[in-house]
Short mmCIF file of C-alpha atoms in Angstrom, two decimals:
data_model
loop_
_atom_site.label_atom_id
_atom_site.label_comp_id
_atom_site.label_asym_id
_atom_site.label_seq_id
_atom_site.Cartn_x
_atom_site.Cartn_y
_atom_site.Cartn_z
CA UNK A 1 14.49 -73.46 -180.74
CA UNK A 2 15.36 -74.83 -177.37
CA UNK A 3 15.36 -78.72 -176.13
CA UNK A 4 12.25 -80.25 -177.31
CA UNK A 5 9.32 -80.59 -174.50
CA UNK A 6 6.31 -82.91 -175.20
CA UNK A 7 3.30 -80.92 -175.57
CA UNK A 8 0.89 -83.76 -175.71
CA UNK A 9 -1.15 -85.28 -172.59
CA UNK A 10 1.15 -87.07 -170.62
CA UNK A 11 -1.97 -88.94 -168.83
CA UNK A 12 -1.42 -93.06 -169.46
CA UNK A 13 -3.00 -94.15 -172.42
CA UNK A 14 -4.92 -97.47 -172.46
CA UNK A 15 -1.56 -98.88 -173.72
CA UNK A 16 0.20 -98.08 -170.15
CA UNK A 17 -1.47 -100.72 -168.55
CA UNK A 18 -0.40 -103.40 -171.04
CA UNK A 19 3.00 -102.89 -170.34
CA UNK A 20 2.37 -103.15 -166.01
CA UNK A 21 4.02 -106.97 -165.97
CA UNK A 22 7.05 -105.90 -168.07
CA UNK A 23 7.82 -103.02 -166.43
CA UNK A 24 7.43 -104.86 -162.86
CA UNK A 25 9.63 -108.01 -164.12
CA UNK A 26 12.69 -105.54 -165.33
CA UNK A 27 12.40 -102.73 -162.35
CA UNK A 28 11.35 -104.45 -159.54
CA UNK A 29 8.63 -101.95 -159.16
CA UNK A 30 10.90 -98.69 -158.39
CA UNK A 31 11.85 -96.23 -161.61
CA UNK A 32 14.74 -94.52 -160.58
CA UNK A 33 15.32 -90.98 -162.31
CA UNK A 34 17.63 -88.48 -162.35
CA UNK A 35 18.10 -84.91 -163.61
CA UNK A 36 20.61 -83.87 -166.25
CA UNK A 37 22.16 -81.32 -164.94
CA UNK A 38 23.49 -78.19 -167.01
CA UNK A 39 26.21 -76.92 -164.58
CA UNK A 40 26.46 -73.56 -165.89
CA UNK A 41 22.74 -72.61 -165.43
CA UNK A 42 21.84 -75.39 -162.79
CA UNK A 43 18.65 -76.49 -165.06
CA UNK A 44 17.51 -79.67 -165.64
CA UNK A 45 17.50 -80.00 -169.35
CA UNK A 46 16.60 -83.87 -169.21
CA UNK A 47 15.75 -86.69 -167.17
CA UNK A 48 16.78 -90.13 -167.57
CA UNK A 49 14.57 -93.03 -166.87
CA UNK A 50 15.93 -96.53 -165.51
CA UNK A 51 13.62 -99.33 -164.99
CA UNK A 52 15.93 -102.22 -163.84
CA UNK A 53 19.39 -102.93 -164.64
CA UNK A 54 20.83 -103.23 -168.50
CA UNK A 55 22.77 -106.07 -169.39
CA UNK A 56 26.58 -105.95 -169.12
CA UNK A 57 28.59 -107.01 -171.94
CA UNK A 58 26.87 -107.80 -175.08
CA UNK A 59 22.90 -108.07 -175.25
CA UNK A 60 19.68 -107.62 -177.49
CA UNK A 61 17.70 -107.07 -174.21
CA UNK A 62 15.63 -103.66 -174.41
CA UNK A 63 13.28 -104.27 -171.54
CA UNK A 64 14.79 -102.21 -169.32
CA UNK A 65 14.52 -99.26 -171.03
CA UNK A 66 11.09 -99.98 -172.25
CA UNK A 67 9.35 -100.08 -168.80
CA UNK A 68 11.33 -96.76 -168.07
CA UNK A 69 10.06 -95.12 -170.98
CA UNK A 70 6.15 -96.56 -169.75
CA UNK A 71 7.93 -95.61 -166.21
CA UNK A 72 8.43 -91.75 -167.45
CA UNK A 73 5.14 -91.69 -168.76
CA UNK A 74 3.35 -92.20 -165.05
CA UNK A 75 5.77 -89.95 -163.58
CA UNK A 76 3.84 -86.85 -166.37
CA UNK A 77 8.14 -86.50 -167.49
CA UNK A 78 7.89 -83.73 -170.68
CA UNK A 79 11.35 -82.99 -170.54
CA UNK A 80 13.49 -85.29 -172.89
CA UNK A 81 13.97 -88.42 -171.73
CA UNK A 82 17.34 -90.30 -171.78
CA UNK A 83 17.30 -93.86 -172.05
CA UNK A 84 19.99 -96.78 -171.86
CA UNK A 85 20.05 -99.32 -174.58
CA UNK A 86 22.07 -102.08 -175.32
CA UNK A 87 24.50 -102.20 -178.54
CA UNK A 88 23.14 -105.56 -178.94
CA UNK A 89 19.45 -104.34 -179.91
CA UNK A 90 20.77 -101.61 -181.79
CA UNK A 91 23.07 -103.76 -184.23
CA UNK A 92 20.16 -106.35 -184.79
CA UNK A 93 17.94 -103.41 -185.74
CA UNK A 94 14.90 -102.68 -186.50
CA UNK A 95 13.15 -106.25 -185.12
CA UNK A 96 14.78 -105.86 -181.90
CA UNK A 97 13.88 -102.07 -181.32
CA UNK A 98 10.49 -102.40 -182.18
CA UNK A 99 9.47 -102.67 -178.51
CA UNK A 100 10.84 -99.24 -177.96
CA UNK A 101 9.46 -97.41 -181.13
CA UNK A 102 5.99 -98.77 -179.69
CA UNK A 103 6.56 -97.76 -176.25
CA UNK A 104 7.25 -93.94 -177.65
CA UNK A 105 3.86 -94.45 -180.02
CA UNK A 106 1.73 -95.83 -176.72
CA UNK A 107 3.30 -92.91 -174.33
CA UNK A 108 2.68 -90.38 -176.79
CA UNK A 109 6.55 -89.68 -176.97
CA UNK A 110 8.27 -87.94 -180.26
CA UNK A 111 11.62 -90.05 -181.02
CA UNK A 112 13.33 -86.57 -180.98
CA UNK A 113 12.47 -85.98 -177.65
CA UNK A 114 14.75 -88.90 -176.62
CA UNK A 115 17.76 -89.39 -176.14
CA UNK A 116 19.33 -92.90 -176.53
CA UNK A 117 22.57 -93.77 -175.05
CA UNK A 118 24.03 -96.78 -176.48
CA UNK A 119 26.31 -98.88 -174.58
CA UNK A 120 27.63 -102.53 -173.73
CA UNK A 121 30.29 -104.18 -175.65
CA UNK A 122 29.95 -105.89 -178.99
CA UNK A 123 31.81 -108.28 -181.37
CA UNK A 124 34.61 -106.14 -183.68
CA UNK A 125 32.81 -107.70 -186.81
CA UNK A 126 29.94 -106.54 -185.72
CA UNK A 127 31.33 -102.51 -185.52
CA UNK A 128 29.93 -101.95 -189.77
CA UNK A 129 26.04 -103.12 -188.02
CA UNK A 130 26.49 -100.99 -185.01
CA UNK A 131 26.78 -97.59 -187.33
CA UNK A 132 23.80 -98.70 -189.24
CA UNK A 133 21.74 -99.00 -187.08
CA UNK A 134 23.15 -95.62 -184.61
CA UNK A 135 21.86 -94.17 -188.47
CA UNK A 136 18.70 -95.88 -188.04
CA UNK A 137 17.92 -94.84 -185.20
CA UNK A 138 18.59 -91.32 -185.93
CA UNK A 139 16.80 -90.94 -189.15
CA UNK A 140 13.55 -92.12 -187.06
CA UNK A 141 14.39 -88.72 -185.23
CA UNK A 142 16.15 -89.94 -181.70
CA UNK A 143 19.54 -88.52 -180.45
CA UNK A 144 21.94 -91.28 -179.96
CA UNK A 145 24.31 -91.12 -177.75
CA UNK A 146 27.42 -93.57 -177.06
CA UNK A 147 28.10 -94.63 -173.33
CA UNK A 148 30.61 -96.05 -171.17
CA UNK A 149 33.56 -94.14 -172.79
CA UNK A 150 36.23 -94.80 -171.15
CA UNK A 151 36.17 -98.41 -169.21
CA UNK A 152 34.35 -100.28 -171.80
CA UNK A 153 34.92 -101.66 -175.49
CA UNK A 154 33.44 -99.06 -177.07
CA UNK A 155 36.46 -97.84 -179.51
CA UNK A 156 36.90 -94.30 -179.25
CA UNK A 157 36.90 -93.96 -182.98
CA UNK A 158 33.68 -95.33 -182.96
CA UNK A 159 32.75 -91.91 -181.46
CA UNK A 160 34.18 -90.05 -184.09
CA UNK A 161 32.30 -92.02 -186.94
CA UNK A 162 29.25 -92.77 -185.62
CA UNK A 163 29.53 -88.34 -184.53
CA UNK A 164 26.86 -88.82 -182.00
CA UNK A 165 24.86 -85.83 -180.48
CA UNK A 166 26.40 -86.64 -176.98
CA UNK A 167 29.27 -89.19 -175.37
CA UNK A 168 28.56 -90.22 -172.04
CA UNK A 169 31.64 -91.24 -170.00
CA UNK A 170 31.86 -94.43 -168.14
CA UNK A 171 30.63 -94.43 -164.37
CA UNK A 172 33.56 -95.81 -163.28
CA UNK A 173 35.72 -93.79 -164.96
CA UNK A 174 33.81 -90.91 -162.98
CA UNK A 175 34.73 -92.92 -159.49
CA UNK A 176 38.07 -92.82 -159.70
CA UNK A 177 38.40 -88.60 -160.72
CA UNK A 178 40.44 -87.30 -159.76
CA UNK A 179 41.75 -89.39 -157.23
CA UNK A 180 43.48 -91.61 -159.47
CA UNK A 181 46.01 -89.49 -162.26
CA UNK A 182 46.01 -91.85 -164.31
CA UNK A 183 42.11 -92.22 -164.95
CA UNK A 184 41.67 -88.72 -164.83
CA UNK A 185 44.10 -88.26 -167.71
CA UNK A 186 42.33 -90.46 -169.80
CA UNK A 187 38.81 -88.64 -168.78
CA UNK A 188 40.45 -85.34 -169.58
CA UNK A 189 41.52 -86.83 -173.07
CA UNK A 190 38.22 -88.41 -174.00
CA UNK A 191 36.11 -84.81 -172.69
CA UNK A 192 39.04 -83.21 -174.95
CA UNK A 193 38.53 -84.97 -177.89
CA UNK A 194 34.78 -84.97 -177.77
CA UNK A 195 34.79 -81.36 -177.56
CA UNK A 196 37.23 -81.49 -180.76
CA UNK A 197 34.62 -83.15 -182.85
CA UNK A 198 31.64 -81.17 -181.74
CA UNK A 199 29.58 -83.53 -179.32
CA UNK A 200 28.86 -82.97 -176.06
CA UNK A 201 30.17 -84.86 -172.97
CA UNK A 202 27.76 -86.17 -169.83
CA UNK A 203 29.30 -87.34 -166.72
CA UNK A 204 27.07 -89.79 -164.89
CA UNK A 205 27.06 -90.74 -161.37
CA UNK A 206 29.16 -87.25 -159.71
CA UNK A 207 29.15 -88.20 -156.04
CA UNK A 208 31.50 -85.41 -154.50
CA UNK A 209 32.30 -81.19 -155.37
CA UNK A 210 35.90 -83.04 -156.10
CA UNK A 211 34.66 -84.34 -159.30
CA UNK A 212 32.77 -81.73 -159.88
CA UNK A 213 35.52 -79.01 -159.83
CA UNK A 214 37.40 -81.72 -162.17
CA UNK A 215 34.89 -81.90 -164.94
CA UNK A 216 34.38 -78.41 -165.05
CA UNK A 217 37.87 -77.81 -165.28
CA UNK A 218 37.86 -80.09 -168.56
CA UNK A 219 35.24 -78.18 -169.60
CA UNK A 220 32.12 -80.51 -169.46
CA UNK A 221 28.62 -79.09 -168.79
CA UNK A 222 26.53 -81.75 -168.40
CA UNK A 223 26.40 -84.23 -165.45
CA UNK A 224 23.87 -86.44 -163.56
CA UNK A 225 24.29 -88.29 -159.63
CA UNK A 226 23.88 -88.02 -156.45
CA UNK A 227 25.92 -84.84 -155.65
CA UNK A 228 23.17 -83.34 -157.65
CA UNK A 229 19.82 -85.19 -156.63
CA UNK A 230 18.70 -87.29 -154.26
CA UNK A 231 17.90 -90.98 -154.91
CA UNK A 232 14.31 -90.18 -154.45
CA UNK A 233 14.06 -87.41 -156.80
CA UNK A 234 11.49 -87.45 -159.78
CA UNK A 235 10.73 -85.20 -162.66
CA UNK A 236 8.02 -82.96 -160.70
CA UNK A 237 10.74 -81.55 -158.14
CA UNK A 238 11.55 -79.28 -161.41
CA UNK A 239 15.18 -77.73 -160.30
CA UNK A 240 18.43 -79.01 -158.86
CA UNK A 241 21.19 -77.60 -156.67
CA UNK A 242 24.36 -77.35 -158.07
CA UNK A 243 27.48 -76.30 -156.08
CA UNK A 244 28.62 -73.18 -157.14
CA UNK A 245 32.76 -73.42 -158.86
CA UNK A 246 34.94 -71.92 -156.23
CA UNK A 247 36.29 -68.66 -157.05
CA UNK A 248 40.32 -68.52 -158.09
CA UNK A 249 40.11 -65.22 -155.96
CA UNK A 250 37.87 -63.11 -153.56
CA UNK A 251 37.09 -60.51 -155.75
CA UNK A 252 34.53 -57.70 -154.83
CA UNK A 253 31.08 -57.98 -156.04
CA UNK A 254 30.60 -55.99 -159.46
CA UNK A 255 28.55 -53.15 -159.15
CA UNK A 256 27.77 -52.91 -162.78
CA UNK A 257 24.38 -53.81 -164.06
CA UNK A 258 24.88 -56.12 -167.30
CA UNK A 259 21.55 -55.64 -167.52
CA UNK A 260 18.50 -58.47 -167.89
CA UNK A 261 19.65 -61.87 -170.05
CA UNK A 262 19.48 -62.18 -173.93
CA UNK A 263 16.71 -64.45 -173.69
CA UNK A 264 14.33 -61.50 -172.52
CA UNK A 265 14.87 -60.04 -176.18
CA UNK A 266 14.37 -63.07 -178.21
CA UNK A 267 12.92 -63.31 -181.18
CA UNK A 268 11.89 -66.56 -183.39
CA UNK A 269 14.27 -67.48 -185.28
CA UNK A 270 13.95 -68.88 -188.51
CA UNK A 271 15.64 -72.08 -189.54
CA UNK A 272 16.56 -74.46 -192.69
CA UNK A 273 18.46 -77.50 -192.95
CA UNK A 274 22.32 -77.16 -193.87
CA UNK A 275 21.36 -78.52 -197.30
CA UNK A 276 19.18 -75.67 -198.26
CA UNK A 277 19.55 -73.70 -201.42
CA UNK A 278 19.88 -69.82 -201.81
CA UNK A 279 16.28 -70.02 -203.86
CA UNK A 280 15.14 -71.59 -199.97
CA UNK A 281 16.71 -68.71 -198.58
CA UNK A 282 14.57 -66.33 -200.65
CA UNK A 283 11.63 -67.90 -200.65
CA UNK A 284 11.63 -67.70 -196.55
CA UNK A 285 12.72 -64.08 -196.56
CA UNK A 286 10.17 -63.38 -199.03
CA UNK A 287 7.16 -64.58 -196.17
CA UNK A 288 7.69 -61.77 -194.17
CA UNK A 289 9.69 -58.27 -194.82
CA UNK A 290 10.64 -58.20 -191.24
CA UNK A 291 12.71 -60.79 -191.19
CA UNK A 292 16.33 -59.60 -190.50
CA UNK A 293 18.11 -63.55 -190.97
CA UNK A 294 18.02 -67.17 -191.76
CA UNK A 295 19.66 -69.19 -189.05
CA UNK A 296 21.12 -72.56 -191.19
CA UNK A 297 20.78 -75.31 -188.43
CA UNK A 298 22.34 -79.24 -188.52
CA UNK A 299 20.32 -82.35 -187.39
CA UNK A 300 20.17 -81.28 -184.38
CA UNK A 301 19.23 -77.75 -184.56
CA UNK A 302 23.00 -76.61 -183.91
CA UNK A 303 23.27 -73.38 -185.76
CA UNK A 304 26.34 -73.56 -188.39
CA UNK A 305 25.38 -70.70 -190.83
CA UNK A 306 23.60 -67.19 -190.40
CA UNK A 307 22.53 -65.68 -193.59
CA UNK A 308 21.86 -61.60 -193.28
CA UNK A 309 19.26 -60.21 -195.20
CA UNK A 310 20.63 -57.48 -196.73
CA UNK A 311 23.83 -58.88 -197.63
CA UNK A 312 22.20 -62.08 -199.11
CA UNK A 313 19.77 -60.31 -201.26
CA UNK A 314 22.84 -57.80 -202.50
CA UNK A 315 24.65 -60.98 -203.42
CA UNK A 316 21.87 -62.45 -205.54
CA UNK A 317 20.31 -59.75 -207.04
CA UNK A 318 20.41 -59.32 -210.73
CA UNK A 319 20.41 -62.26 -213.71
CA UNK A 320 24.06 -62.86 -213.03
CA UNK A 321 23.14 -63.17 -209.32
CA UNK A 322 20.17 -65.47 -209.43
CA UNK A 323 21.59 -67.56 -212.33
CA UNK A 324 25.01 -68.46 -209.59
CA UNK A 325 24.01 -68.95 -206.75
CA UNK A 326 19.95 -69.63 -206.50
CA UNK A 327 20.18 -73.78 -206.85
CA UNK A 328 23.16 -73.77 -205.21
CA UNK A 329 23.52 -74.28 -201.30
CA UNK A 330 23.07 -71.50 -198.91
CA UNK A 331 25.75 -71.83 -196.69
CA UNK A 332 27.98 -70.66 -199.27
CA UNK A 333 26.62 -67.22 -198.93
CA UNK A 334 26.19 -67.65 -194.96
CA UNK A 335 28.59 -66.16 -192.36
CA UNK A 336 29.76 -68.68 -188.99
CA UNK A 337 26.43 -68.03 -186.85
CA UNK A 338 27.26 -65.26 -184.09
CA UNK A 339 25.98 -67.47 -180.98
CA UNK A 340 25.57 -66.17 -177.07
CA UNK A 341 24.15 -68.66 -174.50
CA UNK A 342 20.33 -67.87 -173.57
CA UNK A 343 22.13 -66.48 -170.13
CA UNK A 344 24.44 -64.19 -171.30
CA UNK A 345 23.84 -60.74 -169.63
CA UNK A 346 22.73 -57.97 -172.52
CA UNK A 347 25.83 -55.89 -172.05
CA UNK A 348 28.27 -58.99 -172.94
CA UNK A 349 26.20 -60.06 -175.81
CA UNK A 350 26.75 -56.36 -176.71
CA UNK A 351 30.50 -56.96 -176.87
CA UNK A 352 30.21 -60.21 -178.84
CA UNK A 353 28.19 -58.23 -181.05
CA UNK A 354 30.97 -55.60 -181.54
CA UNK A 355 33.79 -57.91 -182.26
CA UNK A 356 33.38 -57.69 -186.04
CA UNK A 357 32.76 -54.20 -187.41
CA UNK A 358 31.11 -55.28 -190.46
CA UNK A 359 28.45 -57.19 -188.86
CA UNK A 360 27.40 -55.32 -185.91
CA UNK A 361 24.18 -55.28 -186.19
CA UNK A 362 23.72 -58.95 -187.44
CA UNK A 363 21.54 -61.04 -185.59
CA UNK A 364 23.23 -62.80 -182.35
CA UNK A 365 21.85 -66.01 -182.34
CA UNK A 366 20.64 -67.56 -179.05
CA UNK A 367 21.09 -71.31 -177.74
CA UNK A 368 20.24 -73.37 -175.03
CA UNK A 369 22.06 -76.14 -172.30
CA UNK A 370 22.76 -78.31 -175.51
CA UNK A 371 23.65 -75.82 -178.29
CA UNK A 372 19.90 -75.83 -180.35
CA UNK A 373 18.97 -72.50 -181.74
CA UNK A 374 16.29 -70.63 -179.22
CA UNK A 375 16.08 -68.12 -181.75
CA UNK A 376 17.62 -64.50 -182.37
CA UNK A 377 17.94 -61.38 -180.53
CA UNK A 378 18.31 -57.83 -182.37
CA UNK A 379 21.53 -55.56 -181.58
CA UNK A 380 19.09 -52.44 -182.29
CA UNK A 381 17.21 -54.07 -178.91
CA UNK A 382 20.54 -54.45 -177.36
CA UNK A 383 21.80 -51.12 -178.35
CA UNK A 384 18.22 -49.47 -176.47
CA UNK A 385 17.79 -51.00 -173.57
CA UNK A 386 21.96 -50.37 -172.78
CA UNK A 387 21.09 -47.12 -173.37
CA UNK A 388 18.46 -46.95 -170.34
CA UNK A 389 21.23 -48.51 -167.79
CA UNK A 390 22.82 -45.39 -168.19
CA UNK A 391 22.75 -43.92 -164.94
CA UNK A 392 20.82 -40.15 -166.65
CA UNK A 393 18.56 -42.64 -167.80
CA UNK A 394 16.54 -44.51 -164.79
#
C-alpha cells in the first residue's frame, strides 16, 4: 500500500466558495506550495499547503491552514497534503479543530491523506492536553507530525511520547547547517534520535547542495525549499530536481544489469492490524489458496510482522495447535517483515532475499518514500526473470 492519493473529484464543491473571504483574509490571495521531496528517488510524495502565516508562540488560530486546505483543493492537489497547525488549537481540541475537520469534509479530503504538523510553543501544564489531543487527532485518521524541533519549546521528549509519524526540524535550525558546528550537532542529534524511535525526519526550507549533502549524511530523506522548487511551483508541475549526492570516488560505470525494479513484480499484499489474532490470520489465508503471506502492518501501514503461509499453518495445525495459539495475537507466530524499497534493482532484492537460508523464498515485502507497505513481490519471480539476464539467455 503506498502513500494514500485522493481518488475523489477534486473539482470545488459548492462549499469552496464559502470559504473565498477566509482564505483571502489569512493568505493575502497567494497559496504558496511546495513539494516534499524524497531524496533518494527525487519524487514528490506530498505537498504542503500554506495560506498565510501561522502564529508564533502560542495560538488557537487554525485559519491559516484552513484556507490552504480550501487553497489545495483549487490547485486539483491528490497527493497528501501537509498542513501547519498551531499547538494551541490542538490542546483545546475538538471545538477549536472543527474548522479543519469541515474543511477536509467540504474538499472531499480523507483525514489520512493529511498530514498535520504541529508546532508553536505552549504552556508546560498544558504538555498532558497537547498528547490528547495529538491522539485525537490521530484516531480521526490524520498523521501528526511535531515541528520546529530544534529552535522552539517543543521538548524533545515530547517526540518520543507523543511517537509521531514524522518530526519536522526547525527552519532555522536548517539555516545555520552546516555552517555553524554547533547547530549542526544538535540537528545531527535530533535526525539521530528520531531515527532511534522509528519516525521519520523532514527538513524544511534547504536553500543550498551544502545542506543538502549534510542531511543526507545524517541520514534524512525527506526535505522541502527552494533548492528543490521554485517559489512558483504548484502541485501540477508533478516532479522535482534533486541534486544528485556527490560520489566519494570516480568509479567506472557498472556494466551489470540489476535488472528492472521490485516494483515491476509486485503483488497486493495483504494486511491486518498488529493486534490481529492467529484465527484473523486463517481466516484471510483461507479467502484465497494463492496467497503466499500476511503482511502485519502498524497505524500507519509500516510493516512490523510477515506471517508465511506454510509455516503458520504447520504451527497451528492440529487441536493442540488451534487450542494455543488461534485467540492469541499473530505476531507471535510472525517473522521481522523482509522489506526492500519499491526501487531496489531485482538482483539486490535477490541478495536480501538470500540472507537467511530458511526463508528464501518468503515474500520480500515492498515500501514506499515513507515506509507503508506497497505490497509483496515473489522470490520464484525474482529467481526467473534473473535467470533471463543471463547473457545465453537474451
Amino acid at each position: 500500500m503506498t502513500v494514500p492519493r485522493s481518488t475523489s473529484p477534486a473539482a470545488s464543491p459548492p462549499e469552496l466558495s464559502t470559504a473565498d473571504d477566509a482564505y483571502r483574509q489569512a493568505s493575502g490571495g497567494s497559496p504558496l506550495f511546495q513539494p516534499i521531496v524524497d531524496l533518494d528517488t527525487g519524487g514528490v510524495i506530498a505537498v504542503e499547503a500554506g495560506a498565510g502565516v501561522t502564529p508564533p508562540g502560542f495560538s488557537r488560530d487554525i485559519s491559516s491552514a484552513v484556507a490552504a486546505a480550501y487553497a489545495a483543493a483549487r490547485e486539483e492537489a491528490l497527493l497528501p497534503l501537509l498542513l501547519t497547525v498551531a499547538s494551541g488549537a490542538v490542546i483545546e481540541g475538538s471545538a477549536a479543530m472543527a474548522p479543519l475537520h469541515e474543511a477536509m469534509r467540504a474538499t472531499r479530503r480523507r483525514p489520512r491523506e493529511v498530514i498535520l504538523v504541529v508546532t508553536g510553543d505552549f504552556p508546560p501544564e498544558y504538555r498532558q492536553a497537547l498528547l490528547v489531543g495529538i491522539e485525537g487527532l490521530r484516531t480521526i485518521g490524520y498523521l501528526v507530525a511535531l515541528g520546529g524541533l530544534g529552535t522552539t519549546h517543543m521538548p524533545l521528549d515530547l517526540v518520543a511520547d507523543a511517537s509521531p509519524y514524522a518530526a519536522v526540524l526547525s527552519p532555522e535550525l536548517v539555516d545555520r547547517i552546516p555552517r555553524d558546528p554547533r547547530r549542526n550537532a544538535l540537528g545531527e542529534a535530533v535526525a539521530q534520535m528520531a531515527k532511534t524511535i522509528g519516525i521519520h525526519v523532514l527538513a524544511p526550507h534547504v536553500r543550498d547542495e551544502l545542506q543538502l549533502t549534510t542531511l543526507r549524511g545524517w541520514g534524512i530523506r525527506l526535505a522541502q525549499g527552494p533548492l528543490l522548487a521554485p517559489p512558483d511551483w504548484r502541485p501540477a508541475h508533478g516532479r522535482v530536481h534533486v541534486p544528485l549526492p556527490v560520489p566519494a570516488s570516480a568509479a567506472e560505470p557498472s556494466t551489470i544489469d540489476l535488472g528492472p525494479r521490485v516494483q515491476e513484480f509486485l503483488m497486493p499484499a495483504v494486511t491486518l492490524e498488529m493486534d490481529a489474532t492467529a484465527e484473523d490470520v486463517v481466516d484471510a489465508l483461507g479467502t484465497e489458496p494463492s496467497i503466499t503471506s500476511v503482511i502485519l502492518v502498524d497505524e500507519y501501514q509500516r510493516p512490523r510482522g510477515s506471517v508465511e503461509r506454510s509455516r503458520f499453518l504447520l504451527s497451528i495445525a492440529g487441536p493442540y495447535g488451534h487450542a494455543l495459539h488461534a485467540k492469541k495475537p499473530a505476531h507471535r507466530l510472525a517473522d521481522a517483515p523482509r522489506v526492500v524499497p519499491k526501487t531496489t534493482p531485482a538482483i539486490a532484492a535477490m541478495q536480501v532475499a538470500g540472507k537467511d537460508g530458511a526463508r528464501v523464498y518468503d515474500d520480500l515485502v515492498v515500501v514506499d518514500e515513507v515506509g507503508r507497505c506497497m505490497g509483496v513481490v515473489h522470490v520464484g519471480d525474482l529467481i526467473r526473470h534473473v535467470a533471463d539476464l543471463r547473457p545465453g539467455r537474451r
